[in-house]
Short mmCIF file of C-alpha atoms and ligand atoms in Angstrom, two decimals:
data_model
loop_
_atom_site.label_atom_id
_atom_site.label_comp_id
_atom_site.label_asym_id
_atom_site.label_seq_id
_atom_site.Cartn_x
_atom_site.Cartn_y
_atom_site.Cartn_z
CA UNK A 1 -41.84 -7.66 7.54
CA UNK A 2 -43.32 -8.44 4.12
CA UNK A 3 -46.21 -10.85 3.82
CA UNK A 4 -44.36 -12.82 1.17
CA UNK A 5 -41.63 -13.80 3.57
CA UNK A 6 -41.96 -17.08 5.34
CA UNK A 7 -40.20 -18.91 8.04
CA UNK A 8 -39.76 -22.63 7.68
CA UNK A 9 -39.09 -25.13 10.45
CA UNK A 10 -39.77 -22.23 12.80
CA UNK A 11 -36.30 -20.93 12.09
CA UNK A 12 -35.20 -19.97 8.61
CA UNK A 13 -36.38 -16.74 7.00
CA UNK A 14 -36.63 -17.31 3.25
CA UNK A 15 -36.09 -14.10 1.29
CA UNK A 16 -37.46 -14.77 -2.19
CA UNK A 17 -37.70 -12.64 -5.27
CA UNK A 18 -40.91 -10.61 -5.40
CA UNK A 19 -42.67 -7.57 -4.03
CA UNK A 20 -41.05 -7.70 -0.59
CA UNK A 21 -37.52 -8.56 -1.62
CA UNK A 22 -36.02 -5.27 -0.40
CA UNK A 23 -37.69 -5.60 2.99
CA UNK A 24 -36.38 -9.15 3.10
CA UNK A 25 -32.81 -8.01 2.57
CA UNK A 26 -33.27 -5.40 5.32
CA UNK A 27 -34.60 -8.09 7.65
CA UNK A 28 -31.62 -10.33 6.81
CA UNK A 29 -29.22 -7.42 7.47
CA UNK A 30 -30.87 -6.87 10.87
CA UNK A 31 -30.38 -10.56 11.64
CA UNK A 32 -26.70 -10.29 10.65
CA UNK A 33 -26.18 -7.30 12.91
CA UNK A 34 -27.77 -9.27 15.77
CA UNK A 35 -25.27 -12.14 15.41
CA UNK A 36 -27.47 -14.47 13.34
CA UNK A 37 -26.36 -16.56 10.35
CA UNK A 38 -27.53 -15.52 6.87
CA UNK A 39 -26.98 -17.46 3.64
CA UNK A 40 -26.65 -15.09 0.68
CA UNK A 41 -25.70 -15.23 -3.00
CA UNK A 42 -22.41 -13.91 -4.33
CA UNK A 43 -21.13 -13.91 -7.91
CA UNK A 44 -19.10 -17.08 -7.11
CA UNK A 45 -21.08 -19.37 -4.81
CA UNK A 46 -23.55 -18.87 -1.94
CA UNK A 47 -21.92 -17.81 1.32
CA UNK A 48 -22.88 -18.45 4.96
CA UNK A 49 -22.43 -15.06 6.58
CA UNK A 50 -21.91 -13.84 10.12
CA UNK A 51 -20.99 -10.49 11.71
CA UNK A 52 -17.23 -10.59 12.43
CA UNK A 53 -17.82 -8.72 15.70
CA UNK A 54 -20.12 -11.44 17.03
CA UNK A 55 -18.41 -14.46 18.60
CA UNK A 56 -21.79 -16.22 18.59
CA UNK A 57 -22.21 -15.73 14.86
CA UNK A 58 -18.72 -16.99 14.04
CA UNK A 59 -18.97 -20.04 16.27
CA UNK A 60 -22.42 -20.81 14.80
CA UNK A 61 -20.91 -20.83 11.31
CA UNK A 62 -18.21 -23.33 12.31
CA UNK A 63 -20.80 -25.47 14.10
CA UNK A 64 -23.44 -25.46 11.34
CA UNK A 65 -20.89 -26.24 8.61
CA UNK A 66 -18.97 -28.76 10.70
CA UNK A 67 -15.88 -26.81 9.69
CA UNK A 68 -12.49 -27.57 11.29
CA UNK A 69 -11.68 -24.65 13.59
CA UNK A 70 -8.23 -24.18 12.00
CA UNK A 71 -9.71 -23.19 8.62
CA UNK A 72 -10.07 -19.38 8.47
CA UNK A 73 -13.00 -17.46 6.99
CA UNK A 74 -13.06 -14.81 4.24
CA UNK A 75 -14.27 -11.38 5.37
CA UNK A 76 -16.68 -9.65 2.97
CA UNK A 77 -16.89 -5.85 2.66
CA UNK A 78 -18.88 -3.45 0.50
CA UNK A 79 -16.47 -0.50 0.67
CA UNK A 80 -12.69 -0.09 0.72
CA UNK A 81 -13.18 2.18 3.75
CA UNK A 82 -13.90 -0.94 5.79
CA UNK A 83 -10.38 -2.23 5.13
CA UNK A 84 -8.76 0.07 7.67
CA UNK A 85 -10.61 -1.74 10.46
CA UNK A 86 -9.31 -5.11 9.27
CA UNK A 87 -5.71 -4.81 8.09
CA UNK A 88 -2.56 -3.18 9.48
CA UNK A 89 -1.77 -1.62 6.12
CA UNK A 90 -2.56 -2.25 2.46
CA UNK A 91 0.48 -3.74 0.71
CA UNK A 92 1.59 -1.96 -2.48
CA UNK A 93 0.88 -5.06 -4.53
CA UNK A 94 -2.77 -4.98 -3.41
CA UNK A 95 -3.61 -1.52 -4.71
CA UNK A 96 -3.77 -2.19 -8.48
CA UNK A 97 -5.52 -5.49 -7.77
CA UNK A 98 -8.21 -3.85 -5.66
CA UNK A 99 -8.65 -1.13 -8.25
CA UNK A 100 -9.08 -3.58 -11.07
CA UNK A 101 -10.80 -6.62 -9.54
CA UNK A 102 -12.96 -5.17 -6.73
CA UNK A 103 -15.83 -5.56 -6.51
CA UNK A 104 -15.32 -9.08 -7.83
CA UNK A 105 -14.11 -12.63 -7.16
CA UNK A 106 -10.59 -11.90 -5.85
CA UNK A 107 -9.75 -12.52 -2.18
CA UNK A 108 -6.63 -10.84 -0.79
CA UNK A 109 -4.72 -12.18 2.22
CA UNK A 110 -3.15 -9.34 4.26
CA UNK A 111 -1.71 -8.79 7.75
CA UNK A 112 -4.61 -8.43 10.15
CA UNK A 113 -5.21 -5.83 12.81
CA UNK A 114 -5.03 -7.28 16.32
CA UNK A 115 -8.71 -6.32 16.78
CA UNK A 116 -9.78 -8.91 14.19
CA UNK A 117 -10.89 -11.99 16.11
CA UNK A 118 -8.69 -15.08 16.09
CA UNK A 119 -11.83 -17.12 15.54
CA UNK A 120 -12.29 -15.55 12.12
CA UNK A 121 -8.65 -16.03 11.06
CA UNK A 122 -8.25 -19.37 12.86
CA UNK A 123 -5.35 -17.93 14.83
CA UNK A 124 -3.43 -16.71 11.76
CA UNK A 125 -1.82 -13.26 11.73
CA UNK A 126 -3.39 -12.64 8.32
CA UNK A 127 -6.98 -12.00 7.30
CA UNK A 128 -8.49 -12.64 3.86
CA UNK A 129 -10.80 -9.97 2.48
CA UNK A 130 -12.98 -9.66 -0.57
CA UNK A 131 -15.57 -7.28 -1.99
CA UNK A 132 -18.18 -9.29 -3.90
CA UNK A 133 -19.77 -7.83 -7.03
CA UNK A 134 -23.16 -9.53 -6.68
CA UNK A 135 -25.68 -6.72 -6.16
CA UNK A 136 -27.71 -8.58 -3.54
CA UNK A 137 -24.54 -9.32 -1.55
CA UNK A 138 -23.50 -5.67 -1.75
CA UNK A 139 -26.92 -4.44 -0.63
CA UNK A 140 -26.91 -6.84 2.30
CA UNK A 141 -23.37 -5.86 3.36
CA UNK A 142 -24.11 -2.14 3.05
CA UNK A 143 -27.29 -2.47 5.05
CA UNK A 144 -25.66 -4.59 7.76
CA UNK A 145 -22.80 -2.07 7.93
CA UNK A 146 -20.39 -4.59 9.47
CA UNK A 147 -17.75 -6.79 7.83
CA UNK A 148 -19.24 -10.23 7.25
CA UNK A 149 -17.24 -13.45 7.52
CA UNK A 150 -18.61 -15.93 5.00
CA UNK A 151 -17.30 -19.32 4.00
CA UNK A 152 -18.99 -21.12 1.14
CA UNK A 153 -22.45 -22.11 2.40
CA UNK A 154 -22.09 -25.88 1.85
CA UNK A 155 -21.63 -28.25 4.76
CA UNK A 156 -17.91 -28.84 5.24
CA UNK A 157 -16.36 -31.11 2.61
CA UNK A 158 -19.35 -30.99 0.23
CA UNK A 159 -19.62 -29.32 -3.18
CA UNK A 160 -20.29 -25.60 -2.92
CA UNK A 161 -23.82 -24.27 -3.37
CA UNK A 162 -24.70 -22.31 -6.51
CA UNK A 163 -28.51 -22.06 -6.40
CA UNK A 164 -31.22 -21.06 -3.91
CA UNK A 165 -32.81 -24.53 -4.23
CA UNK A 166 -29.57 -26.26 -3.20
CA UNK A 167 -29.16 -23.81 -0.32
CA UNK A 168 -32.66 -24.68 0.92
CA UNK A 169 -32.09 -28.42 0.59
CA UNK A 170 -28.89 -28.27 2.62
CA UNK A 171 -29.52 -25.50 5.13
CA UNK A 172 -33.22 -24.81 5.72
CA UNK A 173 -33.87 -25.12 9.44
CA UNK A 174 -30.16 -24.80 10.22
CA UNK A 175 -29.53 -21.10 9.48
CA UNK A 176 -31.50 -17.96 10.32
CA UNK A 177 -32.11 -16.73 6.76
CA UNK A 178 -31.52 -17.71 3.14
CA UNK A 179 -31.66 -15.09 0.39
CA UNK A 180 -32.65 -16.13 -3.15
CA UNK A 181 -30.19 -14.85 -5.73
CA UNK A 182 -30.91 -17.44 -8.42
CA UNK A 183 -27.97 -19.24 -9.98
CA UNK A 184 -24.56 -17.72 -9.26
CA UNK A 185 -22.62 -16.18 -12.13
CA UNK A 186 -19.25 -17.98 -11.95
CA UNK A 187 -20.07 -21.19 -10.06
CA UNK A 188 -16.57 -21.54 -8.53
CA UNK A 189 -15.21 -19.66 -5.56
CA UNK A 190 -13.02 -16.56 -5.56
CA UNK A 191 -9.31 -16.67 -6.30
CA UNK A 192 -7.30 -16.44 -3.05
CA UNK A 193 -4.06 -14.46 -3.37
CA UNK A 194 -1.63 -13.87 -0.50
CA UNK A 195 -0.28 -10.32 -0.84
CA UNK A 196 1.09 -10.26 2.71
CA UNK A 197 4.30 -11.66 1.17
CA UNK A 198 6.49 -10.78 -1.77
CA UNK A 199 6.22 -12.25 -4.33
CA UNK A 200 2.45 -12.65 -3.96
CA UNK A 201 1.34 -16.28 -3.83
CA UNK A 202 -1.80 -17.74 -5.39
CA UNK A 203 -3.31 -20.09 -2.78
CA UNK A 204 -6.56 -21.07 -4.46
CA UNK A 205 -7.36 -20.73 -8.16
CA UNK A 206 -10.83 -19.31 -8.73
CA UNK A 207 -13.03 -17.14 -10.85
CA UNK A 208 -10.24 -14.61 -11.53
CA UNK A 209 -7.79 -16.50 -13.73
CA UNK A 210 -4.00 -16.68 -13.32
CA UNK A 211 -3.66 -15.19 -16.80
CA UNK A 212 -5.68 -12.12 -15.73
CA UNK A 213 -3.79 -11.81 -12.44
CA UNK A 214 -0.38 -11.82 -14.15
CA UNK A 215 -1.27 -8.55 -15.88
CA UNK A 216 -1.32 -6.91 -12.45
CA UNK A 217 1.24 -9.03 -10.54
CA UNK A 218 4.36 -9.54 -12.63
CA UNK A 219 6.11 -11.75 -10.05
CA UNK A 220 3.07 -13.91 -9.22
CA UNK A 221 3.82 -17.31 -7.73
CA UNK A 222 1.37 -20.18 -7.95
CA UNK A 223 1.36 -22.64 -5.08
CA UNK A 224 1.75 -26.24 -6.34
CA UNK A 225 -1.37 -27.21 -4.37
CA UNK A 226 -3.38 -24.90 -6.67
CA UNK A 227 -3.57 -27.85 -9.04
CA UNK A 228 -5.53 -29.75 -6.43
CA UNK A 229 -3.10 -32.56 -5.71
CA UNK A 230 -2.30 -31.54 -2.08
CA UNK A 231 -2.30 -34.36 0.41
CA UNK A 232 -3.11 -34.24 4.10
CA UNK A 233 0.58 -34.64 4.90
CA UNK A 234 1.93 -31.76 2.87
CA UNK A 235 2.73 -28.38 4.35
CA UNK A 236 0.30 -25.85 2.94
CA UNK A 237 0.09 -22.11 3.58
CA UNK A 238 -3.72 -22.04 3.40
CA UNK A 239 -5.49 -24.36 5.84
CA UNK A 240 -8.33 -24.91 3.37
CA UNK A 241 -5.91 -26.68 1.02
CA UNK A 242 -5.40 -29.47 3.53
CA UNK A 243 -8.89 -30.83 3.66
CA UNK A 244 -10.81 -33.11 1.38
CA UNK A 245 -13.36 -30.96 -0.34
CA UNK A 246 -16.17 -30.66 -2.79
CA UNK A 247 -17.05 -34.37 -2.64
CA UNK A 248 -20.60 -35.66 -3.07
CA UNK A 249 -22.11 -37.47 -0.09
CA UNK A 250 -22.48 -40.95 -1.61
CA UNK A 251 -21.26 -41.01 -5.20
CA UNK A 252 -17.54 -41.52 -5.81
CA UNK A 253 -16.01 -39.13 -8.29
CA UNK A 254 -13.53 -40.74 -10.70
CA UNK A 255 -11.44 -38.40 -12.86
CA UNK A 256 -10.21 -39.31 -16.33
CA UNK A 257 -7.63 -36.91 -17.68
CA UNK A 258 -4.81 -36.71 -20.19
CA UNK A 259 -4.38 -38.67 -23.38
CA UNK A 260 -7.01 -41.34 -24.00
CA UNK A 261 -9.24 -40.00 -21.22
CA UNK A 262 -12.48 -40.22 -23.22
CA UNK A 263 -11.76 -43.78 -24.35
CA UNK A 264 -10.96 -44.87 -20.79
CA UNK A 265 -14.07 -43.13 -19.46
CA UNK A 266 -16.25 -44.76 -22.13
CA UNK A 267 -14.95 -48.23 -21.39
CA UNK A 268 -15.49 -47.62 -17.68
CA UNK A 269 -19.09 -46.62 -18.43
CA UNK A 270 -19.50 -49.76 -20.55
CA UNK A 271 -18.16 -51.90 -17.71
CA UNK A 272 -20.65 -50.22 -15.35
CA UNK A 273 -23.51 -51.18 -17.66
CA UNK A 274 -22.34 -54.78 -17.90
CA UNK A 275 -21.96 -55.11 -14.14
CA UNK A 276 -25.15 -53.25 -13.30
CA UNK A 277 -23.32 -50.51 -11.40
CA UNK A 278 -24.96 -47.09 -11.75
CA UNK A 279 -22.41 -44.69 -13.21
CA UNK A 280 -22.95 -41.19 -14.56
CA UNK A 281 -20.58 -39.93 -17.27
CA UNK A 282 -19.84 -36.21 -17.11
CA UNK A 283 -18.13 -35.08 -20.31
CA UNK A 284 -17.56 -31.93 -22.34
CA UNK A 285 -19.66 -31.26 -25.42
CA UNK A 286 -16.51 -31.82 -27.53
CA UNK A 287 -16.26 -35.43 -26.29
CA UNK A 288 -19.25 -36.19 -28.49
CA UNK A 289 -20.77 -38.85 -26.24
CA UNK A 290 -24.51 -39.25 -25.80
CA UNK A 291 -26.99 -41.56 -24.14
CA UNK A 292 -28.68 -42.16 -20.83
CA UNK A 293 -26.42 -41.48 -17.89
CA UNK A 294 -24.32 -39.08 -20.01
CA UNK A 295 -24.28 -35.45 -18.83
CA UNK A 296 -22.60 -32.51 -20.53
CA UNK A 297 -20.47 -30.36 -18.19
CA UNK A 298 -19.98 -27.58 -20.75
CA UNK A 299 -17.51 -26.74 -23.48
CA UNK A 300 -13.82 -27.66 -23.12
CA UNK A 301 -13.08 -24.56 -25.18
CA UNK A 302 -14.87 -22.36 -22.64
CA UNK A 303 -13.98 -23.66 -19.15
CA UNK A 304 -16.15 -20.96 -17.57
CA UNK A 305 -19.21 -22.87 -18.87
CA UNK A 306 -18.02 -25.95 -16.94
CA UNK A 307 -17.23 -23.90 -13.83
CA UNK A 308 -20.82 -22.70 -13.78
CA UNK A 309 -22.33 -26.23 -13.86
CA UNK A 310 -19.81 -28.36 -11.98
CA UNK A 311 -20.98 -28.15 -8.36
CA UNK A 312 -24.66 -28.30 -9.31
CA UNK A 313 -24.08 -31.40 -11.44
CA UNK A 314 -22.16 -33.16 -8.65
CA UNK A 315 -24.97 -32.42 -6.22
CA UNK A 316 -27.77 -33.51 -8.56
CA UNK A 317 -26.07 -36.73 -9.68
CA UNK A 318 -25.32 -37.60 -6.06
CA UNK A 319 -28.98 -37.08 -5.15
CA UNK A 320 -30.04 -39.14 -8.16
CA UNK A 321 -28.29 -42.08 -6.52
CA UNK A 322 -25.36 -42.75 -8.88
CA UNK A 323 -22.65 -44.87 -7.32
CA UNK A 324 -19.90 -43.40 -9.49
CA UNK A 325 -19.48 -40.12 -11.32
CA UNK A 326 -16.99 -40.62 -14.17
CA UNK A 327 -15.76 -37.18 -15.13
CA UNK A 328 -13.60 -35.91 -17.99
CA UNK A 329 -10.76 -33.54 -17.10
CA UNK A 330 -10.03 -30.36 -19.05
CA UNK A 331 -6.98 -28.22 -19.76
CA UNK A 332 -5.79 -25.99 -16.93
CA UNK A 333 -6.19 -22.80 -18.93
CA UNK A 334 -8.27 -19.82 -17.85
CA UNK A 335 -10.92 -21.00 -15.41
CA UNK A 336 -9.86 -24.56 -16.27
CA UNK A 337 -7.29 -24.38 -13.44
CA UNK A 338 -10.01 -23.69 -10.86
CA UNK A 339 -12.23 -26.40 -12.37
CA UNK A 340 -9.46 -29.03 -12.22
CA UNK A 341 -8.52 -28.01 -8.66
CA UNK A 342 -12.12 -28.69 -7.59
CA UNK A 343 -12.48 -31.96 -9.54
CA UNK A 344 -9.17 -33.39 -8.31
CA UNK A 345 -10.07 -32.60 -4.74
CA UNK A 346 -13.53 -34.16 -5.12
CA UNK A 347 -12.14 -37.27 -6.78
CA UNK A 348 -11.45 -40.55 -4.99
CA UNK A 349 -9.39 -41.80 -7.97
CA UNK A 350 -7.63 -40.40 -11.03
CA UNK A 351 -7.17 -42.52 -14.19
CA UNK A 352 -7.73 -45.74 -12.25
CA UNK A 353 -7.61 -49.28 -13.49
CA UNK A 354 -11.39 -49.36 -13.74
CA UNK A 355 -11.77 -53.13 -13.61
CA UNK A 356 -10.19 -53.32 -10.18
CA UNK A 357 -12.03 -50.22 -9.06
CA UNK A 358 -15.49 -51.70 -9.65
CA UNK A 359 -14.45 -55.10 -8.30
CA UNK A 360 -13.25 -53.65 -5.08
CA UNK A 361 -16.18 -53.85 -2.73
CA UNK A 362 -14.35 -52.19 0.15
CA UNK A 363 -13.50 -49.17 -1.92
CA UNK A 364 -14.90 -46.83 0.69
CA UNK A 365 -14.79 -43.10 0.34
CA UNK A 366 -12.26 -41.23 2.45
CA UNK A 367 -13.81 -39.24 5.28
CA UNK A 368 -14.04 -35.50 4.52
O1 TXA B 401 -15.99 -17.12 -3.46
C1 TXA B 401 -15.68 -17.26 -2.29
O2 TXA B 401 -14.55 -17.00 -1.83
C2 TXA B 401 -16.76 -17.80 -1.33
C3 TXA B 401 -17.87 -16.73 -1.25
C4 TXA B 401 -18.94 -17.08 -0.26
O3 TXA B 401 -17.30 -15.48 -1.00
N1 TXA B 401 -16.21 -18.09 -0.04
C5 TXA B 401 -15.39 -19.16 0.16
O4 TXA B 401 -14.99 -19.36 1.46
O5 TXA B 401 -15.04 -19.91 -0.74
P1 TXA B 401 -14.35 -20.72 1.98
O6 TXA B 401 -14.31 -20.60 3.45
O7 TXA B 401 -15.08 -21.88 1.42
O8 TXA B 401 -12.89 -20.71 1.44
C6 TXA B 401 -11.94 -19.80 1.97
C7 TXA B 401 -10.55 -20.23 1.62
C8 TXA B 401 -10.12 -21.44 2.42
O9 TXA B 401 -9.36 -22.27 1.57
C9 TXA B 401 -9.27 -20.83 3.52
O10 TXA B 401 -8.33 -21.71 4.05
C10 TXA B 401 -8.63 -19.67 2.79
O11 TXA B 401 -9.65 -19.18 1.94
N2 TXA B 401 -8.23 -18.59 3.71
C11 TXA B 401 -9.03 -17.80 4.44
N3 TXA B 401 -8.31 -16.96 5.20
C12 TXA B 401 -7.01 -17.21 4.95
C13 TXA B 401 -5.77 -16.69 5.41
N4 TXA B 401 -5.73 -15.71 6.32
N5 TXA B 401 -4.61 -17.19 4.92
C14 TXA B 401 -4.65 -18.18 4.00
N6 TXA B 401 -5.80 -18.74 3.50
C15 TXA B 401 -6.96 -18.27 3.98
MG1 MG B 402 -15.55 -23.75 0.78
#
């Protein structure tokens, strides 16, 4: 093992960029094969990976994340050859999608083989599979040689992790290895598309946009919950849609969207100042606001810029101790749909009457 690699808290192998990076990835792959838990970068967000053939690895993932056991995991592969071990057959609709989007941020839900563990699929008859395009992820998967189940690396309910630093802050001492891949390319998770049914159904909007998908799936359906408004009561086809998600630990996220959003957000920020409540304003560059406690999420014209910063901003502002994060919504075009899905699900209120919101001392956050 390379001299540059270190173990912290007697447990976590940190694989950092440098002379011994390749050896580090090999060491992480060996850990994976042995049923250990490895956090690794993908082009979307960091994942918390485990060998799908190891019951210990899969149960460790659920335990470390605090993930409800009825929320299935995505299986990551490096080669289409691995599919035959996972699915009964490849639906016709999947072929052009795999050809065009793999490797890349598209997850396909297909009928599983009976050999795929119920722990991975949370008892469902389907399994979701994706082939990431991140080169470190691909090297790790190839070297491990086994399919790797990997949810987003964040603790359950929290914003996803998009940098090595955030992964260390949240998971050092809890997992067996963390691989440094810098900042992830897209910043939001993969698009989840159910091709086990016809017409195919979009379950989670993500880094592959609906507009792109429609070029390859003419009869694409988009589940209403893709907009992020699903409630705990509603019947949803993807268990992950049911849970509160992406929320900071302490700060409450308040979404301002639609006509007059900037004006409402600005007056909320003004009220915060008057009342001495610490509020961060997160706005697009087009909103043309500036000042302390104002943070730019990206450009409304290029939602992919916002996707890349969103989770990191939520995490940093939460750590900075803000009580409220007032955030401007964007149009649901391109990656804007994925961005709004994440913001709505992180938010405790949308377009609220701000005066009553700040007055309300018992305005406690919902449990994740
Ligand atoms: O970009 C990504 O997809 C990241 C990286 C690490 O690959 N992974 C990720 O995993 O976001 P996770 O566990 O945070 O989200 C997986 C989503 C959940 O909403 C889950 O319910 C859904 O996919 N899912 C998994 N298997 C499914 C299945 N068989 N049927 C329906 N939904 C499924
Ligand atoms: Mg997740």
